Short mmCIF file of C-alpha atoms in Angstrom, two decimals:
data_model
loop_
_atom_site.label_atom_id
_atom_site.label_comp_id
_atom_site.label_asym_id
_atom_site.label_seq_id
_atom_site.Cartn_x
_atom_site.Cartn_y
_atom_site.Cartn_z
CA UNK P 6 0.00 0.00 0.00
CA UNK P 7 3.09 2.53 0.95
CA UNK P 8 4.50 1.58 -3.13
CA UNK P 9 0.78 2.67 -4.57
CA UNK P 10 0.55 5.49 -2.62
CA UNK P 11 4.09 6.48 -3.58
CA UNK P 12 3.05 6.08 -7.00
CA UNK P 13 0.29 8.36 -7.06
CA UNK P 14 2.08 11.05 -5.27
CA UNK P 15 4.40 10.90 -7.64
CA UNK P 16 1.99 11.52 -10.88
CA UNK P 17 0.76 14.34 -8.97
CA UNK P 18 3.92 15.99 -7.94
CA UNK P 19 4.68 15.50 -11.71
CA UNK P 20 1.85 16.90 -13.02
CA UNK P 21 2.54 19.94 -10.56
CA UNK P 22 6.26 20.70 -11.91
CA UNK P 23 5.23 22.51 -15.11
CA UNK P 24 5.09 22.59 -18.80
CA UNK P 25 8.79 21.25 -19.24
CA UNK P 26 7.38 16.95 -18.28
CA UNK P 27 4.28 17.61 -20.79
CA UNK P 28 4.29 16.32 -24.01
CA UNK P 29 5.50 18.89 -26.62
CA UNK P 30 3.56 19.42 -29.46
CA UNK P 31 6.17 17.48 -31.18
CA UNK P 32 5.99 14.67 -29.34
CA UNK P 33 5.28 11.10 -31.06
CA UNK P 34 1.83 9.20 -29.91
CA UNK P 35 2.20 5.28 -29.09
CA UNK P 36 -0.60 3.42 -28.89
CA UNK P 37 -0.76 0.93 -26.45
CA UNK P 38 -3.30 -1.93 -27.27
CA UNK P 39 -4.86 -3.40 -23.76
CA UNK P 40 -7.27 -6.24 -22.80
CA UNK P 41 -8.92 -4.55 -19.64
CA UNK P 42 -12.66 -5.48 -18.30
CA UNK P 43 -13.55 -2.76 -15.77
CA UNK P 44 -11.32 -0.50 -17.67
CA UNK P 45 -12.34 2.67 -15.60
CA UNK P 46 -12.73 1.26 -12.49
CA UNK P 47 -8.87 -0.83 -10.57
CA UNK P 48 -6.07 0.58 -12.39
CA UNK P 49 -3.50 -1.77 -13.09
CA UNK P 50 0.73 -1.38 -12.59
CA UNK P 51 1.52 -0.99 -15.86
CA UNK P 52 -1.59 1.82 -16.36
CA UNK P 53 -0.36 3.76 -13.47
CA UNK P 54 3.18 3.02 -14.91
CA UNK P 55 1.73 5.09 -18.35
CA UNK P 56 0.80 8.24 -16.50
CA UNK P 57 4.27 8.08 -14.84
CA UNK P 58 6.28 7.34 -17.94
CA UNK P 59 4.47 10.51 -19.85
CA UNK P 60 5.13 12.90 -17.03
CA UNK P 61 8.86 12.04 -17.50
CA UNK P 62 9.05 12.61 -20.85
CA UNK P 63 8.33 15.45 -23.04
CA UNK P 64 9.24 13.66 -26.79
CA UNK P 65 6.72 10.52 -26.00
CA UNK P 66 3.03 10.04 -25.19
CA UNK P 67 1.59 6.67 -24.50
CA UNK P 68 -1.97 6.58 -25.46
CA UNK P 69 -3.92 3.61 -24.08
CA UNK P 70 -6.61 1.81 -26.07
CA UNK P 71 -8.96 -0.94 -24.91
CA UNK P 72 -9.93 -3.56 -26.89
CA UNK P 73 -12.88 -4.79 -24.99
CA UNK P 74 -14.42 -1.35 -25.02
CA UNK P 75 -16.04 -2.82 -28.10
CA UNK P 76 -15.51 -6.35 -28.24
CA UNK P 77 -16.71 -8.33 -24.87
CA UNK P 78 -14.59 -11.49 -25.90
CA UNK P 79 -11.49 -11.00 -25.50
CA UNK P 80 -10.60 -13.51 -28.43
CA UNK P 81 -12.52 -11.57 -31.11
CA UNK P 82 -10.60 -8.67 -29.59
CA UNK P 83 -7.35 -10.53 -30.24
CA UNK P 84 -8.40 -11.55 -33.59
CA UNK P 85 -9.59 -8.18 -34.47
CA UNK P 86 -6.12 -7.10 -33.58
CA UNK P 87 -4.74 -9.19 -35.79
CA UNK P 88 -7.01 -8.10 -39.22
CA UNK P 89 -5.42 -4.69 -38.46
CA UNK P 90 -1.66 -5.47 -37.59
CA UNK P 91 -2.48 -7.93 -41.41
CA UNK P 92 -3.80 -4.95 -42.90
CA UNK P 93 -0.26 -2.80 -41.80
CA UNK P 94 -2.34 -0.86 -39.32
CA UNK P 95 -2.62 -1.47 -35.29
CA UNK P 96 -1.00 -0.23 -32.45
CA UNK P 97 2.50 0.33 -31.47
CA UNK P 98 2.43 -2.16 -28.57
CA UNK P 99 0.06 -4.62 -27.27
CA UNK P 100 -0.32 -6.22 -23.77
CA UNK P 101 -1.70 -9.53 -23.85
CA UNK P 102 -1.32 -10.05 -20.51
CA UNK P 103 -3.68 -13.48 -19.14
CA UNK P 104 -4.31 -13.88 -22.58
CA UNK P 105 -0.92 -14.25 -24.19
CA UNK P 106 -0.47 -17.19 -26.40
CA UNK P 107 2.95 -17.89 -28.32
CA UNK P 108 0.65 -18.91 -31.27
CA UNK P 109 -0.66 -15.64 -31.40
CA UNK P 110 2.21 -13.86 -30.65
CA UNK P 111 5.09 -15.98 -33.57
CA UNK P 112 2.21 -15.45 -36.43
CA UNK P 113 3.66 -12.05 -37.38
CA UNK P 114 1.87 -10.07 -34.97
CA UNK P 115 4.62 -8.94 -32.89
CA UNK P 116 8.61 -8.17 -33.64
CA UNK P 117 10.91 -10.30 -31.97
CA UNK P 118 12.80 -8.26 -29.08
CA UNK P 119 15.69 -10.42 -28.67
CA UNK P 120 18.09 -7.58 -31.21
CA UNK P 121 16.30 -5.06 -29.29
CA UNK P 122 18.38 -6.55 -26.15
CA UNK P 123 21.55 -7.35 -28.02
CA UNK P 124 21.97 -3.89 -29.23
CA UNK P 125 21.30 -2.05 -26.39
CA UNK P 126 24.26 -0.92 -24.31
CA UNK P 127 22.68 0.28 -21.03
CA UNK P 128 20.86 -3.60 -21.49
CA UNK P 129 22.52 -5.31 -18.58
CA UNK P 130 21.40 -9.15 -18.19
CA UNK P 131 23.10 -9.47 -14.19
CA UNK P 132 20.41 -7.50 -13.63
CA UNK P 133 17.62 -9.94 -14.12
CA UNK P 134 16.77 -13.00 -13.79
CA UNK P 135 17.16 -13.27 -16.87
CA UNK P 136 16.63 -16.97 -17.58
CA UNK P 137 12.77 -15.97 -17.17
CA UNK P 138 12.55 -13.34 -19.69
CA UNK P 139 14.18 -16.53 -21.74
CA UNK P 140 11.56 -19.01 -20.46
CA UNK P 141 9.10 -17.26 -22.91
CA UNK P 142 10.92 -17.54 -26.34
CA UNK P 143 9.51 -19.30 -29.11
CA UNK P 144 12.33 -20.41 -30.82
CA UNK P 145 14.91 -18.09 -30.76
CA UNK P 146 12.74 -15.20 -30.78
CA UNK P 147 10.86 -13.00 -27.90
CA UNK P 148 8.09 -11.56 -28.72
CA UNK P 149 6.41 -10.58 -25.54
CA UNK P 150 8.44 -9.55 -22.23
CA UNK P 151 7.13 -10.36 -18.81
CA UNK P 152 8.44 -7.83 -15.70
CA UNK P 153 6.65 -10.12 -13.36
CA UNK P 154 5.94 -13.30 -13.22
CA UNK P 155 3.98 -16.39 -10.81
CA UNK P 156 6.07 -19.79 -10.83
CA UNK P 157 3.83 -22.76 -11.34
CA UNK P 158 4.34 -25.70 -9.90
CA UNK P 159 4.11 -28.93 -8.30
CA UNK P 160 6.00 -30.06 -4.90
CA UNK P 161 7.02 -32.73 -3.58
CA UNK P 162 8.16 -35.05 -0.16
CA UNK P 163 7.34 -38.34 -1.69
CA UNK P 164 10.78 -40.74 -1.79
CA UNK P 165 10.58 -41.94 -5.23
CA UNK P 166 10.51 -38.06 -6.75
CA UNK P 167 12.00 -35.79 -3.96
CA UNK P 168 15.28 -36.88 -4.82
CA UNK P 169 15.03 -35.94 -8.67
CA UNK P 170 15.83 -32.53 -10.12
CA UNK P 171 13.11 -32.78 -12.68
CA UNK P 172 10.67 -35.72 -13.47
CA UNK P 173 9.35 -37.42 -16.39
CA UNK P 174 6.02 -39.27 -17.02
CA UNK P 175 7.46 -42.46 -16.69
CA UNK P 176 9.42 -41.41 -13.62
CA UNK P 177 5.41 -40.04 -12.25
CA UNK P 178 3.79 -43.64 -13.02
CA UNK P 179 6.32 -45.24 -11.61
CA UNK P 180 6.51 -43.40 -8.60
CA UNK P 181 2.38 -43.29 -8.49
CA UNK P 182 2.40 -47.55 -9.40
CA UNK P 183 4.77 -47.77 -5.91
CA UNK P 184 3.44 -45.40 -3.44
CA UNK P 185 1.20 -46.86 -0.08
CA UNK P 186 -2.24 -47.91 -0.87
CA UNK P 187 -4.03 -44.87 0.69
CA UNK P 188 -1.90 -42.06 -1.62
CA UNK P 189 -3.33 -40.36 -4.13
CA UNK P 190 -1.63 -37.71 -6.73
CA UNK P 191 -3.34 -35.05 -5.80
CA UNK P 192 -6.75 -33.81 -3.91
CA UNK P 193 -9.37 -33.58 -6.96
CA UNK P 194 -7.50 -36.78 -9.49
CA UNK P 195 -10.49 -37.12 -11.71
CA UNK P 196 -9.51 -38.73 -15.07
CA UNK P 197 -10.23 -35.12 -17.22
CA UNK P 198 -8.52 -33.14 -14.05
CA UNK P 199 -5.10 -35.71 -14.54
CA UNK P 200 -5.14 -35.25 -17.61
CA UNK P 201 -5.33 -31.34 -17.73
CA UNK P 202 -2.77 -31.11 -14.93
CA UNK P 203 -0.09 -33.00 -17.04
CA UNK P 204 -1.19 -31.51 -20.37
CA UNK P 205 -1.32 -27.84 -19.23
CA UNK P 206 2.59 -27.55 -17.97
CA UNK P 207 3.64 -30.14 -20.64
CA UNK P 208 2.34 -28.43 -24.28
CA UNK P 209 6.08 -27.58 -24.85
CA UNK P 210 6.81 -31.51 -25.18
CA UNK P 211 4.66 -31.70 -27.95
CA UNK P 212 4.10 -28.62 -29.77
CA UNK P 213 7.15 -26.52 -31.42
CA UNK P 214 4.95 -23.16 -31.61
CA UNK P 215 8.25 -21.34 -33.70
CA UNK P 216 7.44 -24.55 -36.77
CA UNK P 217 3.71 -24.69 -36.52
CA UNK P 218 3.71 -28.31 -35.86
CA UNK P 219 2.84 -30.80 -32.74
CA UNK P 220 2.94 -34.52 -31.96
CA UNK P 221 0.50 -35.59 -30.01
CA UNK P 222 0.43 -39.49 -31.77
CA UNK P 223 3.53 -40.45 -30.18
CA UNK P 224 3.88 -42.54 -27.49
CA UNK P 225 5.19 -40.19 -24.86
CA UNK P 226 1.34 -38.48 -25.26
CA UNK P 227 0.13 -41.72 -25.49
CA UNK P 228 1.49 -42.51 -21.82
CA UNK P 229 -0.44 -39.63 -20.11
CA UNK P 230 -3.99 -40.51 -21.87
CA UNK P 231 -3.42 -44.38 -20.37
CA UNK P 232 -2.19 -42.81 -16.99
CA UNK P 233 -5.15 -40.32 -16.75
CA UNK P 234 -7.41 -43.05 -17.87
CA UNK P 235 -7.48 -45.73 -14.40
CA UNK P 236 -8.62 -42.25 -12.06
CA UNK P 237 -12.78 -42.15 -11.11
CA UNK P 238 -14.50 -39.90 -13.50
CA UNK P 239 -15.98 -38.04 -10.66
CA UNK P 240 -15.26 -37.34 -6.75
CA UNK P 241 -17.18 -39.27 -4.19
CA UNK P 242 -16.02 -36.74 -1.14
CA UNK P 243 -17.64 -37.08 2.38
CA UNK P 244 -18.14 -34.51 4.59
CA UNK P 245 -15.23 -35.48 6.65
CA UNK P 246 -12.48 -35.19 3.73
CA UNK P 247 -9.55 -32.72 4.94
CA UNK P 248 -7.81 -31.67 1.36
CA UNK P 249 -5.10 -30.07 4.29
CA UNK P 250 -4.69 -33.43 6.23
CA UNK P 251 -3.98 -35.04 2.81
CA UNK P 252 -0.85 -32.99 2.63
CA UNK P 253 0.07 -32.90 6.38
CA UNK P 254 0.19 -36.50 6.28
CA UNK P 255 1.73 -37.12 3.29
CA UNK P 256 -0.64 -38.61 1.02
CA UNK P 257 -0.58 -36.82 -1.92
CA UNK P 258 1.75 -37.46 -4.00
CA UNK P 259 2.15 -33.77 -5.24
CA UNK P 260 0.53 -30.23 -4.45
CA UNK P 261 0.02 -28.18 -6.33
CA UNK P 262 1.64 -24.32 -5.98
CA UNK P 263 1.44 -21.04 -7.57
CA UNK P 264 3.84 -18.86 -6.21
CA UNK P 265 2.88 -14.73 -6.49
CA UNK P 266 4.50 -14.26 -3.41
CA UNK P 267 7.87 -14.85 -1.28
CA UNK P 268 5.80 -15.97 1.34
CA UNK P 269 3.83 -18.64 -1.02
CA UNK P 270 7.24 -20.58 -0.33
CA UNK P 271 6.94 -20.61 3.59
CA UNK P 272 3.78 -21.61 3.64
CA UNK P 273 4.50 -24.35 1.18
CA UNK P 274 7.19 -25.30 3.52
CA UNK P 275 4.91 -25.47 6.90
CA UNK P 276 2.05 -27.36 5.23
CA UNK P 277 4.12 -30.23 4.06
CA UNK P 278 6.23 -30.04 7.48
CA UNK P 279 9.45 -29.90 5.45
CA UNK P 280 11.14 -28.91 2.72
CA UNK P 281 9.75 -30.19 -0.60
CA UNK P 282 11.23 -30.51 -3.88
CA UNK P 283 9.79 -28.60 -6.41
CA UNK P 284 9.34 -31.17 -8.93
CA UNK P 285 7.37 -29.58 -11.42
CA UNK P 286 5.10 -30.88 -14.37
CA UNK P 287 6.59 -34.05 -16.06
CA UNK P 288 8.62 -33.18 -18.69
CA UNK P 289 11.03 -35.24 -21.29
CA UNK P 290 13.43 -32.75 -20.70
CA UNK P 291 13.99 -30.01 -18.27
CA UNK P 292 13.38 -28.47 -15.31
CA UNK P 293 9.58 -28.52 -14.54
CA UNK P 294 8.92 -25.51 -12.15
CA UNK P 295 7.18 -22.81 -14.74
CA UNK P 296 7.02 -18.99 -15.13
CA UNK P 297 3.46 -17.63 -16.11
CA UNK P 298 2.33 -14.18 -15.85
CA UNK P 299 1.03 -12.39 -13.73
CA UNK P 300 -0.57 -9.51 -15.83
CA UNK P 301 1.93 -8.08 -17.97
CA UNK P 302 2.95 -9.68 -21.47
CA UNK P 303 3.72 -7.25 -23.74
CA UNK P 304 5.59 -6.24 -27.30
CA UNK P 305 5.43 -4.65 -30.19
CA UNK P 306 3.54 -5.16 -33.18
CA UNK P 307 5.06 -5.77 -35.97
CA UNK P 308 3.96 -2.94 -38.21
CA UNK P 309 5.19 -0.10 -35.58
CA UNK P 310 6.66 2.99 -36.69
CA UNK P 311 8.02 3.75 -33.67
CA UNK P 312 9.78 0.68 -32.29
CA UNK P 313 12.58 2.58 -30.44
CA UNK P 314 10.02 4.24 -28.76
CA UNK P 315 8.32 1.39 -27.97
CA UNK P 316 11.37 -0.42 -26.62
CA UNK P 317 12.27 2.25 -24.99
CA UNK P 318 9.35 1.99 -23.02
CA UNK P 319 9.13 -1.51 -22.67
CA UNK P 320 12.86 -1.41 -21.36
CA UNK P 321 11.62 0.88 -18.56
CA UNK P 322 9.07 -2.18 -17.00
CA UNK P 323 12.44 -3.39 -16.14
CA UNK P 324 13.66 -0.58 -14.16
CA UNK P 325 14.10 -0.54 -10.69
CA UNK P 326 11.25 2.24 -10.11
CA UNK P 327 9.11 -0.24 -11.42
CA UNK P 328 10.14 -3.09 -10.08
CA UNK P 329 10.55 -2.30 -6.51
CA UNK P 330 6.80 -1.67 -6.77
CA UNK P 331 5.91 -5.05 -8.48
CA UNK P 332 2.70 -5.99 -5.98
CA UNK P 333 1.30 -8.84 -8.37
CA UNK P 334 3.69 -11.48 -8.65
CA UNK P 335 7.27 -11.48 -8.16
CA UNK P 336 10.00 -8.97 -10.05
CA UNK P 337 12.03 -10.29 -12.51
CA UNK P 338 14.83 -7.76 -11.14
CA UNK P 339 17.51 -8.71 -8.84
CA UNK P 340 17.65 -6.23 -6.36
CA UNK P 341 13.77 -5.59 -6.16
CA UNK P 342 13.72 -9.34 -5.23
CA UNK P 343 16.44 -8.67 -2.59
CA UNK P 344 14.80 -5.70 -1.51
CA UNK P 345 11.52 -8.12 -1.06
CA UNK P 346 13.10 -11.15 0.62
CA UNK P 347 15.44 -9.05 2.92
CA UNK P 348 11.58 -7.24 4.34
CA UNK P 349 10.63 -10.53 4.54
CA UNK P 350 12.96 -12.47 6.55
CA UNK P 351 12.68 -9.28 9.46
CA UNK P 352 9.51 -9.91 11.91
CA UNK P 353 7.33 -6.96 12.45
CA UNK P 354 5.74 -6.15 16.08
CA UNK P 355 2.87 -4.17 17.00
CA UNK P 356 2.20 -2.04 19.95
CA UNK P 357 1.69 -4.69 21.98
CA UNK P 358 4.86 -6.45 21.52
CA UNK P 359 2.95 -9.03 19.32
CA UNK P 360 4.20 -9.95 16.18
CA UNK P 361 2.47 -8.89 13.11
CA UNK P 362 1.13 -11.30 10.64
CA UNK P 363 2.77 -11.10 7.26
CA UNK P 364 0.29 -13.66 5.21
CA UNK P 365 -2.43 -16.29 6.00
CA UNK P 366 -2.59 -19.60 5.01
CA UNK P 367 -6.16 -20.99 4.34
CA UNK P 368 -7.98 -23.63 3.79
CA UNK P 369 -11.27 -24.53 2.99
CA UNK P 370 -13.14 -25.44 6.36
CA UNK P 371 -9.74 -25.53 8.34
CA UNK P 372 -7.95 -23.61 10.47
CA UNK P 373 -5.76 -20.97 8.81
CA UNK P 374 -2.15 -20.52 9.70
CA UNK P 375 -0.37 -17.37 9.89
CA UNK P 376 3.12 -16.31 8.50
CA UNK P 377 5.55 -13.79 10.39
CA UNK P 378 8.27 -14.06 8.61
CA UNK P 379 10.80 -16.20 5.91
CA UNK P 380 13.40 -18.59 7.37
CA UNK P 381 16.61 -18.36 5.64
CA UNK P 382 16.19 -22.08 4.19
CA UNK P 383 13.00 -20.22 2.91
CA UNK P 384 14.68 -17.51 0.78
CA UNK P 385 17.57 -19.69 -0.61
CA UNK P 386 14.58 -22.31 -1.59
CA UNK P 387 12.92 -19.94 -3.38
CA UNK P 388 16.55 -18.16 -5.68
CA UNK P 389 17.29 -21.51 -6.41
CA UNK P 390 13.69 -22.68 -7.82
CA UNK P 391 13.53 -19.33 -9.70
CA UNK P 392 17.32 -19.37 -11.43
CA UNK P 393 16.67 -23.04 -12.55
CA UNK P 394 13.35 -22.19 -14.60
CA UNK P 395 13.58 -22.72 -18.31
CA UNK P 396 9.94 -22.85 -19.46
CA UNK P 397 6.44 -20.90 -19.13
CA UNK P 398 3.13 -21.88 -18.11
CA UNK P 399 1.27 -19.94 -21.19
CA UNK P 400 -0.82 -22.18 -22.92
CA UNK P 401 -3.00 -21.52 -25.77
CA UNK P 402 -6.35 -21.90 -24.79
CA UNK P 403 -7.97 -22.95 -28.00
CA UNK P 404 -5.35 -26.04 -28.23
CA UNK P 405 -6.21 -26.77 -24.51
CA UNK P 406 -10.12 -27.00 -25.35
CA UNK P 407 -9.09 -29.27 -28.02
CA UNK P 408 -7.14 -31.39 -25.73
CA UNK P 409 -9.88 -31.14 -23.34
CA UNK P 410 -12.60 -32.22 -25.53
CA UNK P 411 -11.33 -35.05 -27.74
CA UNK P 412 -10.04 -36.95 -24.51
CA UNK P 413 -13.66 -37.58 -23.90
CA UNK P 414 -13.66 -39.84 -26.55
CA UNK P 415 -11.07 -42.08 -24.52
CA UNK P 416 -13.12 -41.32 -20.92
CA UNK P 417 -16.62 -41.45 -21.97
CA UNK P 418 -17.08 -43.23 -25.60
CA UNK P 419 -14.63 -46.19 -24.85
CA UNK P 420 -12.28 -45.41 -27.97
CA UNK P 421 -8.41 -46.33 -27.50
CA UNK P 422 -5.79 -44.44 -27.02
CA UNK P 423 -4.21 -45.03 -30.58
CA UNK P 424 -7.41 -43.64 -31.91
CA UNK P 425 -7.79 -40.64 -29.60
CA UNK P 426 -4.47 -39.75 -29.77
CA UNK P 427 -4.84 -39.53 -33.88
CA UNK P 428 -7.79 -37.64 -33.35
CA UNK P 429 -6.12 -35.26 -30.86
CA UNK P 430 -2.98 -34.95 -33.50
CA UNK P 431 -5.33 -34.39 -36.71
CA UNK P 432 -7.35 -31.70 -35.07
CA UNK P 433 -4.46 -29.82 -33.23
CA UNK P 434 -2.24 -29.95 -36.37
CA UNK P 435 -4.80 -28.27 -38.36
CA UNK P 436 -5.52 -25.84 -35.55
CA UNK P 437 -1.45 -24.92 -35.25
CA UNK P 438 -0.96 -24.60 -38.87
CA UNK P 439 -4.17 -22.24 -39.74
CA UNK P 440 -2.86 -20.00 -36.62
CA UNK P 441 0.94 -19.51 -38.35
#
C-alpha cells in the first residue's frame, strides 16, 4: 500500500512541476493496445506506470486503447487485432497479458525483441533473472516480455521423486504404481482433471509453436492418456475429507503451488512439514517448475513505426522504479527481489509487543495458519527454484479445449488411445498450422 501510494504522489507531484514533463507538441503518440474489463474502475501497474512514464518525458506520449471497449470477448478482440496489424495498421504495442499465447504472438503479430536486447548498451542481463525473460521464447525469438511473473508448480516429499531434479512421465507412473495404498496424486485426481494437470505444464513436449507443428500421436502423449485413464471420472467426497490433512500426512503425491508471493514458499514449507522438492510438471526434458504471468505480457507489433520508442518503453518495466513496486507477482529484477526477501525475513511487532502477521494460510473449512516471517532455508529455496526455470506456463487456450474435448472420446465413448491420440494430432495440427 506505501509503493501505490508512492506512486500516485508521484503523478501528482509531476503533473505539478510545469510545462517542461508535458508532451511537446512534437511529441510522437504510441498506442498501447490493452485487454482490460472494468477499464475505468482498478487501475493496473503498468496503467499507473503510463501516467508516470508521460510525465517524465516530453518527446513521448503513450496513449492507451482498450480492446474490450467494443468487443466483450477477449478472443474476437485478439483476432480483431490481428485483421489490423495484417492490414499494416494497429497499435504500437500490445499487452496480452492473461491472454498471451505464443501462437498468437510468432504469427507475425509482434517483432521479436531479442536484437532489441543485443543492441542495447545500457541492457545489462546481471540485472535480471534473466533466464525468465528466456523461459518465454519461441524459438529463438521473444516476442512478448514479462516484468513479473507467478512460478507454477508442483512439490514434492514423496521418496521416489524428492530426490530428482526434474521428473518425467514415466518417472510419475512409476513413482504413483509404488506409493502406499491410501496415496493419491493429488486432492481432486479425476480422469479429465489428470489429464489437464499434465497436459497444461507439458504443451512444450509436444508442440514446437516457432514450426507450426505438434505430436500428439507419439507414445510419450500416449502414456499420459493411459495414466489419466485408471482415475474415477468423478469425486465421491464425504463430509469429513480434509484436502489439508492429505498434505500434512503425506498422502498426496504432489501439491500443487502457484507462487505470487515470497511468502507462497513458507507456507509451502509449513504445510508439508518440510522442505519439498519442487518437482514440477513431467517433462522429457527439463526443469519442470514454470514462469506464467502475472498480468503483464507485452511487445510490439510488428507494423510499428516507432519501435525505439516502444522499446524504450518496454525497457523501462524493467527498471528498478518499477520493479521495486511489483505488488502482483514477483520482479524479474535482482535487487527488487532482494529488496523483497530481505523485508521478509525481518519480523514486524505491533504495539503490543505481538508480532504482526505477514500472510495467511487458508484452507477450505480448516484452520488458517499465519506467517511472520521467511526462514533463511525459505529464501535460498525460493533463488534456487527461480534461477533453474527454463519454461512458461502460457498455454493456448484454443489447443487446450481441443485437448480437453477429444479426450472424452477415450473417458466417456470407450475409444483407444491409438485412436484418440490420432484424433487429438489431426485436429491440433490443423488448428497450429491455420494459426501460423
Amino acid at each position: 500500500m506505501k509503493k501505490r501510494i508512492m506512486w500516485i504522489l508521484l503523478v501528482l507531484c509531476l503533473g505539478l512541476i510545469g510545462c517542461d514533463t508535458m508532451p511537446s507538441e512534437d511529441a510522437k503518440t504510441l498506442t498501447l493496445a490493452v485487454f482490460k474489463s472494468g477499464y475505468g474502475g482498478a487501475r493496473s501497474g503498468l496503467l499507473q506506470w503510463v501516467e508516470v512514464y508521460n510525465e517524465n518525458h516530453s518527446d513521448v506520449k503513450i496513449q492507451v486503447v482498450n480492446y474490450l471497449e467494443e468487443y466483450q470477448d477477449p478472443y474476437e478482440a485478439i483476432n480483431q487485432l490481428k485483421i489490423e496489424i495484417s492490414a499494416g495498421n494497429g497499435p504500437d504495442m500490445i499487452n496480452f497479458g492473461s491472454l498471451y499465447s505464443p501462437l498468437d504472438a510468432s504469427c507475425g503479430m509482434m517483432t521479436d525483441l531479442s536484437p532489441f536486447i543485443q543492441e542495447d548498451k545500457s541492457f545489462d542481463n546481471q540485472d535480471l533473472y534473466y533466464n525468465i525473460l528466456q523461459a518465454f521464447e519461441v524459438g529463438d525469438s521473444l516476442y512478448a516480455l514479462v516484468p513479473s511473473y507467478i512460478i507454477d508448480s508442483y512439490v514434492t516429499v514423496n521418496r521416489e521423486l524428492a530426490g530428482l531434479e526434474n521428473m518425467n512421465m514415466k518417472q510419475l507412473v512409476d513413482a504413483y504404481n509404488r506409493a502406499d495404498e491410501d496415496s493419491i496424486l493429488f486432492p481432486g485426481e479425476t480422469k479429465k482433471a489428470v489429464f489437464g494437470m499434465i497436459c497444461y505444464g507439458s504443451l512444450e513436449n509436444y508442440v514446437d509453436w516457432d514450426k507450426g507443428t505438434c505430436c500428439f500421436d507419439g507414445d510419450s502423449f500416449k502414456e499420459i492418456l493411459h495414466f489419466a485413464n485408471q482415475f474415477p471420472e468423478k469425486l465421491n467426497w464425504t463430509d469429513e475429507y480434509s484436502v489439508k490433512a492429505v498434505f500434512v500426512e503425506g498422502r498426496a503425491l504432489l501439491y500443487p503451488v502457484s507462487i505470487d508471493s515470497v511468502y507462497d514458499i513458507t507456507g509451502t514449507r509449513m504445510v508439508m512439514g518440510e522442505t519439498p522438492t519442487y518437482i514440477g510438471y513431467p517433462f522429457d526434458s527439463g526443469y519442470g517448475s514454470m514462469a506464467s504471468i502475472a498480468d503483464i505480457a507485452i511487445g510490439i507489433s510488428s507494423t510499428s513505426q516507432n519501435k525505439e520508442e516502444a522499446w524504450e518503453f518496454l525497457k523501462s518495466l524493467l527498471d528498478s522504479e518499477f520493479q521495486d513496486n511489483v505488488r502482483n507477482g514477483l520482479p524479474v529484477r535482482v535487487s527488487s527481489l532482494e529488496q523483497r526477501l530481505e523485508e521478509a525475513m525481518q519480523a514486524e511487532f505491533d504495539e503490543n509487543g505481538e508480532k504482526v502477521v505477514k500472510e495467511v494460510l487458508d484452507f477450505a473449512d480448516e484452520e488458517p495458519e499465519y506467517i511472520y516471517e521467511m526462514s533463511i532455508e525459505d529464501v535460498e529455496t525460493l533463488k534456487s527454484v527461480i534461477q533453474k526455470i527454463e519454461h512458461n506456463a502460457t498455454v493456448d487456450r484454443n489447443l487446450y479445449n481441443i485437448l480437453l474435448e477429444e479426450v472424452d472420446y477415450l473417458f466417456n465413448d470407450g475409444r483407444n488411445e491409438e485412436d484418440v491420440a490420432d484424433i487429438i494430432q489431426n485436429r491440433a495440427s490443423v488448428y497450429i498450422s491455420e494459426g501460423k
